[in-house]
Amino acid sequence: MEDVMREGPVHPVKIQDNTFRDGHQSIYATRMKTEDMLPIAEQMDEMGFWAMEVWGGATFDTMHRFLGEDPWERPKVLKKYIKKTPFTMLLRGQNLVGYRNYADDVARAFVDKSCEVGIDVFRVFDALNDTRNFETCVERIKANGKHFQGAICYSLTGRHLGGEVFNLEYYIGLAKKLESMGADSIAIKDMAGIIAPYDVFELITELKKVTKLPLHLHTHYTSGMASMTYLKAIEAGVDMVDTCLAPYALRTSMPAVEPLVVALQGTRRDTGMDVLRLIALGEYLEQIAPKYEQYLAKNKLSLIDAGVLAHQIPGGMISNLVGQLKEMKALDRLQEVYDDIPRTRKEAGTPPLVTPTSQIVGVQSVMNVVVGRYKMVSQPFADLLCGLYGKTPTPVDPEVQKSVLKRYKKGKEPVTGRPADYLEPELDAVRAKVAGLAKTEEDVLTCAIYPATGEQFLKAKYGVDQGKETATTVVAGQ
Ligand code: CO
């Protein structure tokens, strides 16, 4: 039998380090402070990572809301220490780093400014895999000469790749589409950690036949399959994978880099990285661990969530469901919500469960269970059924759509165009509103994306009297 790892061309696996973004987002609720990144920043730059993910996802939200840090400063500061390794950010397409579609003028200005503060690689995704939600961002990424990584949200019809919706043809079609849009690489984004080893082998093998673009795999350890998944993806020829330093790895985070480096040593896919230096960097994260211990989930003995193999609900979504049920004094109905989610999701057009669709479907399922099916409907859920997030992978259930849109103030007819085409420009109004407060374009953009908490942050930043005002809490699902 041919040994795929020893015979054939040398093809080192490239490693993206996610410690400073998805790592602490996954295990510490995105609470890592910039100052705690600096002591190892220069050494991280020496490791030979393909890129380091340092921004995007939930970082923008938590930094200005909870950490009292200006989100725009982090890439600028890190860039002073990390001069060689490109920076990656996770961009939610037209949702940018928020939870709704923003108008094109906001999206353009946001991407331009992100390039300016030091982002080199943009991993762009859309929760519905509707590539029309990429268009405006991509235009600016390319215009700035940056790397556009088109990401495909990985979802399943059943327990494995295939079936009616999320089959090979679906992913191949998306990859070709992203390539035609000018993608510099393609990422499979498995946010729930549900991609199985032999499925990924098949997926990467088939994608390699239709595109020459580098393929990048992002997965989470949640279900426990991720190490096996990486090995099979690497055997199939995947070009890049995401990892974290060991202390920020596993659990609901990424696989750890250290065992991967050693596992591949001496093969034709050897990363060439120095495991001893990586281990030393991990020691530092162990030293600062007590500062962040309060954010670490301690409610289970198990480090993996075997349940996700059954219900496929991402970890972040489960904690939101639990919080919402607690508020409604209905925590005993969690199992009913788990049972309702697949049904509500199907009725809503089978969206992949990722921010923001995970929250939208989750919140609706909770209301369906506690109040009665569609007796109460959240605004974002109605927007989703109206087509305002984009085209869903399967058609929305016509009966549910009719009953929801009957009570919907934006109109009774669903729309089919590019979602942002229904939005008026927003930036000038925001600029006028925060004229006395915002001192930079970055400040204006912060308020454009997070109106209430953004303004509150700026008041704190500039020492403006905050009086008795409190920011409106953004409810899950918004
Ligand atoms: Co992730």
Coordinates of C-alpha atoms and ligand atoms in Angstrom, one line a residue:
M1 CA 0.0 0.0 0.0
E2 CA 1.2 3.5 -0.9
D3 CA 2.1 5.6 2.1
V4 CA 0.5 8.9 1.3
M5 CA 2.5 10.7 3.9
R6 CA 5.9 9.6 2.8
E7 CA 5.6 9.1 -1.0
G8 CA 4.9 12.1 -3.2
P9 CA 6.0 15.7 -3.3
V10 CA 7.0 17.6 -0.2
H11 CA 4.1 19.8 0.7
P12 CA 4.4 21.3 4.2
V13 CA 1.2 22.0 6.0
K14 CA 0.8 25.7 6.7
I15 CA -0.5 26.6 10.2
Q16 CA -2.7 29.5 11.0
D17 CA -2.5 30.4 14.7
N18 CA -5.9 31.3 16.2
T19 CA -4.8 31.8 19.8
F20 CA -5.4 35.5 19.9
R21 CA -8.9 35.3 18.4
D22 CA -10.9 32.1 18.2
G23 CA -8.8 30.4 20.9
H24 CA -9.8 32.8 23.7
Q25 CA -13.2 33.4 22.1
S26 CA -13.9 29.7 22.4
I27 CA -12.6 29.0 25.9
Y28 CA -12.6 32.5 27.6
A29 CA -15.7 34.1 26.1
T30 CA -13.4 36.4 24.0
R31 CA -12.1 38.2 27.1
M32 CA -8.3 38.1 26.5
K33 CA -6.8 41.6 26.8
T34 CA -4.3 43.0 24.4
E35 CA -1.8 43.6 27.1
D36 CA -1.7 39.9 27.8
M37 CA -0.8 39.1 24.2
L38 CA 2.2 41.4 24.1
P39 CA 4.7 39.4 26.2
I40 CA 4.7 36.6 23.6
A41 CA 3.9 38.6 20.5
E42 CA 7.4 38.8 19.2
Q43 CA 8.1 35.2 19.7
M44 CA 4.9 34.2 18.1
D45 CA 6.1 36.1 15.0
E46 CA 9.1 33.8 14.9
M47 CA 7.2 30.6 14.8
G48 CA 6.6 30.5 11.1
F49 CA 2.8 30.6 11.1
W50 CA 1.1 31.2 7.8
A51 CA -1.0 33.8 9.5
M52 CA -2.2 34.8 12.9
E53 CA -5.9 35.4 13.5
V54 CA -6.1 38.4 15.8
W55 CA -9.3 40.2 15.1
G56 CA -13.0 39.9 14.0
G57 CA -15.6 37.4 15.1
A58 CA -16.7 38.5 18.6
T59 CA -13.5 40.5 19.5
F60 CA -14.9 43.8 18.3
D61 CA -18.0 43.4 20.4
T62 CA -16.4 42.2 23.6
M63 CA -13.5 44.7 23.5
H64 CA -15.6 47.8 23.4
R65 CA -18.4 46.4 25.6
F66 CA -16.6 44.5 28.3
L67 CA -12.8 45.2 28.2
G68 CA -12.9 49.0 27.8
E69 CA -10.5 48.6 24.9
D70 CA -10.8 50.3 21.6
P71 CA -11.1 47.4 19.1
W72 CA -9.3 49.3 16.4
E73 CA -6.2 49.6 18.5
R74 CA -5.5 45.9 18.9
P75 CA -4.2 45.1 15.4
K76 CA -2.2 48.4 15.4
V77 CA -0.5 47.6 18.7
L78 CA 0.1 43.9 17.7
K79 CA 1.6 45.0 14.4
K80 CA 4.4 46.7 16.3
Y81 CA 5.5 43.4 17.7
I82 CA 4.4 41.0 14.9
K83 CA 6.1 42.3 11.8
K84 CA 6.5 39.3 9.6
T85 CA 3.4 37.2 10.1
P86 CA 0.2 38.3 8.2
F87 CA -2.8 39.1 10.3
T88 CA -6.2 37.4 9.6
M89 CA -9.6 38.6 10.7
L90 CA -12.9 36.8 10.6
L91 CA -15.4 39.0 8.8
R92 CA -19.1 38.1 8.7
G93 CA -19.7 39.4 5.2
Q94 CA -22.3 42.2 5.1
N95 CA -22.8 41.6 8.9
L96 CA -19.1 42.8 9.4
V97 CA -18.4 42.3 13.1
G98 CA -22.0 42.7 14.2
Y99 CA -25.3 40.8 14.0
R100 CA -27.2 42.3 11.1
N101 CA -26.6 43.4 7.6
Y102 CA -25.1 46.9 7.4
A103 CA -25.5 49.2 4.5
D104 CA -22.8 49.2 1.7
D105 CA -21.3 52.5 2.8
V106 CA -20.6 51.1 6.3
A107 CA -19.2 47.9 4.8
R108 CA -16.9 49.7 2.4
A109 CA -15.6 52.0 5.1
F110 CA -15.1 49.2 7.6
V111 CA -13.0 47.1 5.2
D112 CA -10.9 50.1 4.2
K113 CA -10.2 50.9 7.8
S114 CA -9.5 47.3 8.7
C115 CA -6.8 47.2 5.9
E116 CA -5.4 50.4 7.3
V117 CA -5.1 49.1 10.9
G118 CA -3.2 46.1 9.6
I119 CA -5.4 43.2 8.5
D120 CA -3.9 41.3 5.7
V121 CA -6.1 38.3 5.2
F122 CA -9.9 38.5 5.3
R123 CA -11.7 35.3 6.0
V124 CA -15.2 36.2 4.8
F125 CA -18.3 34.1 5.4
D126 CA -22.0 34.5 5.3
A127 CA -24.3 32.5 7.6
L128 CA -26.5 31.5 4.7
N129 CA -23.6 30.9 2.3
D130 CA -25.2 33.6 0.2
T131 CA -22.3 35.0 -1.8
R132 CA -24.2 38.2 -2.6
N133 CA -23.4 39.1 1.0
F134 CA -19.7 39.0 0.2
E135 CA -19.8 41.3 -2.8
T136 CA -19.2 44.7 -1.2
C137 CA -16.5 43.6 1.2
V138 CA -14.7 41.6 -1.5
E139 CA -14.6 44.6 -3.8
R140 CA -12.8 46.6 -1.1
I141 CA -10.5 43.8 0.0
K142 CA -9.3 43.4 -3.6
A143 CA -9.1 47.2 -4.1
N144 CA -6.8 47.4 -1.1
G145 CA -4.7 44.5 -2.5
K146 CA -5.4 42.2 0.4
H147 CA -6.0 38.4 0.6
F148 CA -9.6 37.4 0.2
Q149 CA -10.2 34.0 1.8
G150 CA -13.7 32.9 0.8
A151 CA -15.2 30.8 3.6
I152 CA -17.9 28.2 3.3
C153 CA -19.9 27.4 6.4
Y154 CA -20.0 23.7 6.9
S155 CA -23.3 22.2 7.7
L156 CA -24.9 18.8 7.5
T157 CA -28.2 17.4 6.1
G158 CA -27.9 14.3 8.3
R159 CA -25.0 13.0 10.4
H160 CA -22.6 12.9 7.5
L161 CA -21.7 14.8 4.3
G162 CA -24.4 14.2 1.7
G163 CA -28.1 14.0 1.6
E164 CA -30.4 16.5 0.0
V165 CA -28.9 19.8 1.0
F166 CA -25.3 19.9 2.3
N167 CA -23.8 17.4 -0.2
L168 CA -20.6 17.5 -2.2
E169 CA -22.3 19.3 -5.1
Y170 CA -23.3 22.1 -2.7
Y171 CA -19.8 22.7 -1.5
I172 CA -18.2 22.3 -4.9
G173 CA -20.7 24.8 -6.3
L174 CA -19.8 27.3 -3.6
A175 CA -16.1 26.9 -4.0
K176 CA -16.4 27.5 -7.7
K177 CA -18.5 30.6 -7.0
L178 CA -15.9 32.0 -4.6
E179 CA -13.1 31.3 -7.1
S180 CA -15.1 33.3 -9.7
M181 CA -15.4 36.1 -7.2
G182 CA -11.6 36.4 -7.0
A183 CA -10.9 34.3 -3.9
D184 CA -7.2 33.9 -3.1
S185 CA -7.9 30.8 -1.0
I186 CA -11.0 28.9 0.2
A187 CA -11.7 27.9 3.8
I188 CA -14.1 25.3 5.0
K189 CA -15.5 26.8 8.2
D190 CA -16.7 24.1 10.6
M191 CA -17.9 26.2 13.5
A192 CA -19.7 23.4 15.3
G193 CA -16.8 20.9 15.0
I194 CA -19.0 18.4 13.2
I195 CA -17.0 17.6 10.1
A196 CA -16.0 13.9 10.3
P197 CA -12.6 12.5 9.2
Y198 CA -13.6 10.5 6.2
D199 CA -16.1 13.2 5.1
V200 CA -13.3 15.8 5.1
F201 CA -11.1 13.4 3.2
E202 CA -13.7 13.1 0.5
L203 CA -14.5 16.9 0.5
I204 CA -10.9 18.0 0.2
T205 CA -10.1 15.4 -2.4
E206 CA -13.1 16.5 -4.6
L207 CA -12.4 20.2 -4.1
K208 CA -8.8 19.7 -5.2
K209 CA -10.1 18.4 -8.5
V210 CA -12.1 21.5 -9.2
T211 CA -9.9 24.3 -7.9
K212 CA -6.2 25.1 -7.8
L213 CA -6.8 27.6 -4.9
P214 CA -5.2 26.8 -1.6
L215 CA -7.7 25.0 0.7
H216 CA -7.9 25.9 4.4
L217 CA -9.7 24.0 7.1
H218 CA -11.1 25.5 10.2
T219 CA -12.7 23.3 12.8
H220 CA -13.5 23.1 16.5
Y221 CA -12.7 20.4 18.9
T222 CA -16.2 20.4 20.3
S223 CA -17.3 16.9 19.2
G224 CA -13.9 15.4 19.8
M225 CA -13.2 14.6 16.1
A226 CA -11.0 17.5 15.2
S227 CA -7.5 15.8 15.5
M228 CA -8.7 12.9 13.4
T229 CA -10.3 15.3 11.0
Y230 CA -7.1 17.3 10.5
L231 CA -5.0 14.1 9.8
K232 CA -7.4 12.9 7.1
A233 CA -7.7 16.4 5.6
I234 CA -3.9 16.6 5.5
E235 CA -3.7 13.2 3.9
A236 CA -6.2 14.5 1.3
G237 CA -3.9 17.5 0.6
V238 CA -5.4 20.4 2.6
D239 CA -3.0 23.3 2.5
M240 CA -3.6 25.2 5.7
V241 CA -5.2 24.4 9.0
D242 CA -6.1 26.4 12.1
T243 CA -4.7 25.6 15.5
C244 CA -4.1 27.2 18.9
L245 CA -1.3 26.9 21.5
A246 CA -2.2 23.9 23.7
P247 CA -3.6 25.9 26.7
Y248 CA -6.1 27.6 24.4
A249 CA -6.9 24.5 22.4
L250 CA -9.3 21.5 22.6
R251 CA -12.6 22.0 24.4
T252 CA -14.7 24.1 22.1
S253 CA -11.6 25.6 20.6
M254 CA -9.3 24.4 17.8
P255 CA -6.9 21.4 17.9
A256 CA -3.5 22.2 19.5
V257 CA -0.5 22.9 17.3
E258 CA 2.1 21.0 19.3
P259 CA 0.9 17.4 18.7
L260 CA 0.2 18.2 15.1
V261 CA 3.8 19.4 14.5
V262 CA 5.2 16.2 16.0
A263 CA 2.7 14.0 14.3
L264 CA 3.8 15.3 10.9
Q265 CA 7.5 15.4 11.6
G266 CA 9.5 13.4 9.0
T267 CA 6.6 13.1 6.6
R268 CA 6.3 15.0 3.3
R269 CA 3.8 17.3 5.1
D270 CA 6.1 18.2 7.9
T271 CA 5.3 21.8 9.2
G272 CA 9.0 22.5 9.9
M273 CA 8.0 24.2 13.1
D274 CA 9.9 23.9 16.4
V275 CA 7.7 22.2 19.0
L276 CA 10.0 23.2 21.9
R277 CA 9.5 26.9 21.2
L278 CA 5.8 26.4 20.9
I279 CA 5.6 24.6 24.2
A280 CA 7.5 27.5 25.8
L281 CA 4.9 29.9 24.5
G282 CA 2.1 27.8 26.0
E283 CA 3.8 28.0 29.4
Y284 CA 3.2 31.7 29.3
L285 CA -0.5 31.2 28.7
E286 CA -0.5 28.8 31.7
Q287 CA 1.0 31.6 33.9
I288 CA -1.7 34.1 33.1
A289 CA -4.5 31.5 33.3
P290 CA -5.7 32.5 36.8
K291 CA -6.7 35.9 35.5
Y292 CA -9.2 34.3 33.1
E293 CA -10.3 31.3 35.1
Q294 CA -13.7 32.8 35.8
Y295 CA -14.6 32.6 32.0
L296 CA -13.7 28.9 31.6
A297 CA -16.7 26.6 31.5
K298 CA -16.5 24.2 34.5
N299 CA -20.0 22.7 34.4
K300 CA -18.9 19.4 32.9
L301 CA -16.4 16.7 33.5
S302 CA -16.1 16.0 29.8
L303 CA -13.8 18.2 27.8
I304 CA -15.7 17.4 24.6
D305 CA -19.4 17.7 24.0
A306 CA -20.4 14.3 22.7
G307 CA -23.9 15.6 22.5
V308 CA -23.0 17.7 19.5
L309 CA -22.6 14.5 17.5
A310 CA -26.3 14.0 18.0
H311 CA -27.9 17.5 17.9
Q312 CA -25.1 19.5 16.0
I313 CA -25.8 22.6 18.0
P314 CA -22.7 24.8 18.3
G315 CA -21.4 25.4 21.8
G316 CA -22.0 29.1 21.9
M317 CA -25.6 28.6 20.9
I318 CA -26.2 26.2 23.8
S319 CA -25.0 28.7 26.4
N320 CA -27.4 31.3 24.9
L321 CA -30.3 28.8 25.0
V322 CA -29.6 28.0 28.6
G323 CA -29.4 31.7 29.5
Q324 CA -32.6 32.5 27.7
L325 CA -34.5 29.6 29.3
K326 CA -33.2 30.5 32.8
E327 CA -34.6 34.0 32.3
M328 CA -37.9 32.6 31.3
K329 CA -37.7 30.2 34.3
A330 CA -38.0 27.3 31.9
L331 CA -34.6 25.6 32.0
D332 CA -36.3 22.2 32.5
R333 CA -37.5 22.5 28.8
L334 CA -34.0 22.4 27.3
Q335 CA -34.5 19.0 25.8
E336 CA -37.7 20.2 24.1
V337 CA -35.8 23.1 22.6
Y338 CA -33.1 20.7 21.3
D339 CA -35.9 18.7 19.7
D340 CA -37.6 21.8 18.2
I341 CA -34.4 23.3 16.7
P342 CA -34.2 21.0 13.7
R343 CA -37.9 21.6 12.9
T344 CA -37.7 25.4 13.2
R345 CA -34.4 25.4 11.3
K346 CA -36.0 23.4 8.4
E347 CA -39.0 25.7 8.4
A348 CA -36.6 28.7 8.2
G349 CA -34.9 27.3 5.1
T350 CA -32.2 25.1 6.7
P351 CA -29.7 27.9 7.5
P352 CA -26.2 26.7 8.7
L353 CA -26.1 27.4 12.5
V354 CA -23.5 30.1 12.9
T355 CA -23.6 33.7 14.1
P356 CA -26.2 35.2 13.6
T357 CA -28.5 32.4 12.3
S358 CA -27.7 30.2 15.3
Q359 CA -29.1 32.8 17.6
I360 CA -32.0 33.7 15.4
V361 CA -33.1 30.0 15.2
G362 CA -32.3 29.3 18.8
V363 CA -34.3 32.2 20.2
Q364 CA -37.2 31.3 18.0
S365 CA -37.1 27.7 19.1
V366 CA -37.2 28.8 22.8
M367 CA -40.2 30.9 22.1
N368 CA -41.8 28.1 20.1
V369 CA -41.4 25.8 23.1
V370 CA -42.3 28.1 25.9
V371 CA -45.0 30.3 24.3
G372 CA -46.3 28.1 21.5
R373 CA -45.2 27.6 17.9
Y374 CA -44.8 31.0 16.2
K375 CA -47.2 32.7 18.7
M376 CA -44.3 35.1 19.3
V377 CA -41.8 35.8 16.5
S378 CA -38.6 37.8 16.9
Q379 CA -37.8 40.6 14.5
P380 CA -34.7 38.9 13.2
F381 CA -36.6 35.7 12.6
A382 CA -39.2 37.6 10.6
D383 CA -36.4 39.3 8.6
L384 CA -34.8 35.9 7.9
L385 CA -38.2 34.6 6.6
C386 CA -38.6 37.7 4.5
G387 CA -35.3 37.1 2.7
L388 CA -33.5 40.1 4.3
Y389 CA -30.6 37.9 5.4
G390 CA -30.3 36.4 1.9
K391 CA -31.2 33.2 0.2
T392 CA -31.6 30.2 2.4
P393 CA -30.2 26.8 1.4
T394 CA -33.7 25.4 1.1
P395 CA -37.0 27.2 0.5
V396 CA -38.7 28.6 3.6
D397 CA -41.8 26.7 4.7
P398 CA -44.6 28.6 2.9
E399 CA -47.2 28.2 5.7
V400 CA -44.9 29.4 8.4
Q401 CA -43.7 32.3 6.1
K402 CA -47.3 33.4 5.4
S403 CA -48.3 33.3 9.1
V404 CA -45.2 35.2 10.2
L405 CA -45.2 37.8 7.5
K406 CA -48.9 38.5 8.0
R407 CA -47.9 40.2 11.3
Y408 CA -44.7 41.8 9.9
K409 CA -44.4 45.5 9.7
K410 CA -41.9 45.6 6.8
G411 CA -44.4 44.0 4.4
K412 CA -46.1 40.7 3.5
E413 CA -44.1 39.8 0.5
P414 CA -40.7 38.2 0.8
V415 CA -37.8 39.8 -1.1
T416 CA -35.3 38.0 -3.3
G417 CA -32.7 40.6 -4.1
R418 CA -29.2 41.1 -2.6
P419 CA -30.1 42.0 1.1
A420 CA -28.0 45.2 1.2
D421 CA -29.8 46.6 -1.8
Y422 CA -32.8 47.2 0.6
L423 CA -30.7 49.3 2.9
E424 CA -30.2 53.1 2.7
P425 CA -26.7 54.5 3.3
E426 CA -26.2 54.8 7.1
L427 CA -22.8 56.4 7.7
D428 CA -23.7 60.1 7.3
A429 CA -26.6 59.8 9.8
V430 CA -24.3 58.1 12.4
R431 CA -21.6 60.7 11.8
A432 CA -24.1 63.5 12.5
K433 CA -25.4 61.8 15.6
V434 CA -22.0 61.3 17.2
A435 CA -20.4 64.5 15.9
G436 CA -19.8 65.9 19.4
L437 CA -18.4 62.6 20.6
A438 CA -16.5 60.8 17.9
K439 CA -13.0 62.1 17.2
T440 CA -11.9 59.7 14.5
E441 CA -13.4 57.8 11.6
E442 CA -12.8 54.6 13.7
D443 CA -15.0 56.0 16.4
V444 CA -17.8 56.7 13.9
L445 CA -17.5 53.1 12.6
T446 CA -17.7 51.7 16.1
C447 CA -21.0 53.6 16.6
A448 CA -22.3 52.6 13.1
I449 CA -21.9 48.9 14.1
Y450 CA -22.8 49.2 17.8
P451 CA -24.9 52.3 18.2
A452 CA -25.7 52.0 21.9
T453 CA -22.7 50.3 23.4
G454 CA -20.4 52.1 20.9
E455 CA -21.5 55.5 22.1
Q456 CA -21.2 54.4 25.7
F457 CA -17.7 53.2 25.0
L458 CA -16.7 56.5 23.4
K459 CA -18.0 58.4 26.4
A460 CA -15.8 56.3 28.7
K461 CA -12.9 56.6 26.2
Y462 CA -13.0 60.4 26.2
G463 CA -14.1 60.9 29.8
V464 CA -17.4 62.4 28.8
D465 CA -20.0 62.5 31.6
Q466 CA -22.0 59.4 31.3
G467 CA -24.7 60.6 33.7
K468 CA -27.3 58.0 34.5
E469 CA -27.4 56.7 30.9
T470 CA -27.0 53.0 30.4
A471 CA -26.5 51.2 27.2
T472 CA -29.3 49.1 25.9
T473 CA -28.3 45.5 26.3
V474 CA -28.2 43.8 23.0
V475 CA -30.4 40.7 23.4
A476 CA -29.2 37.4 22.0
G477 CA -30.4 36.9 18.5
Q478 CA -30.3 40.5 17.5
Ligands
CO1 CO -14.4 29.2 14.8

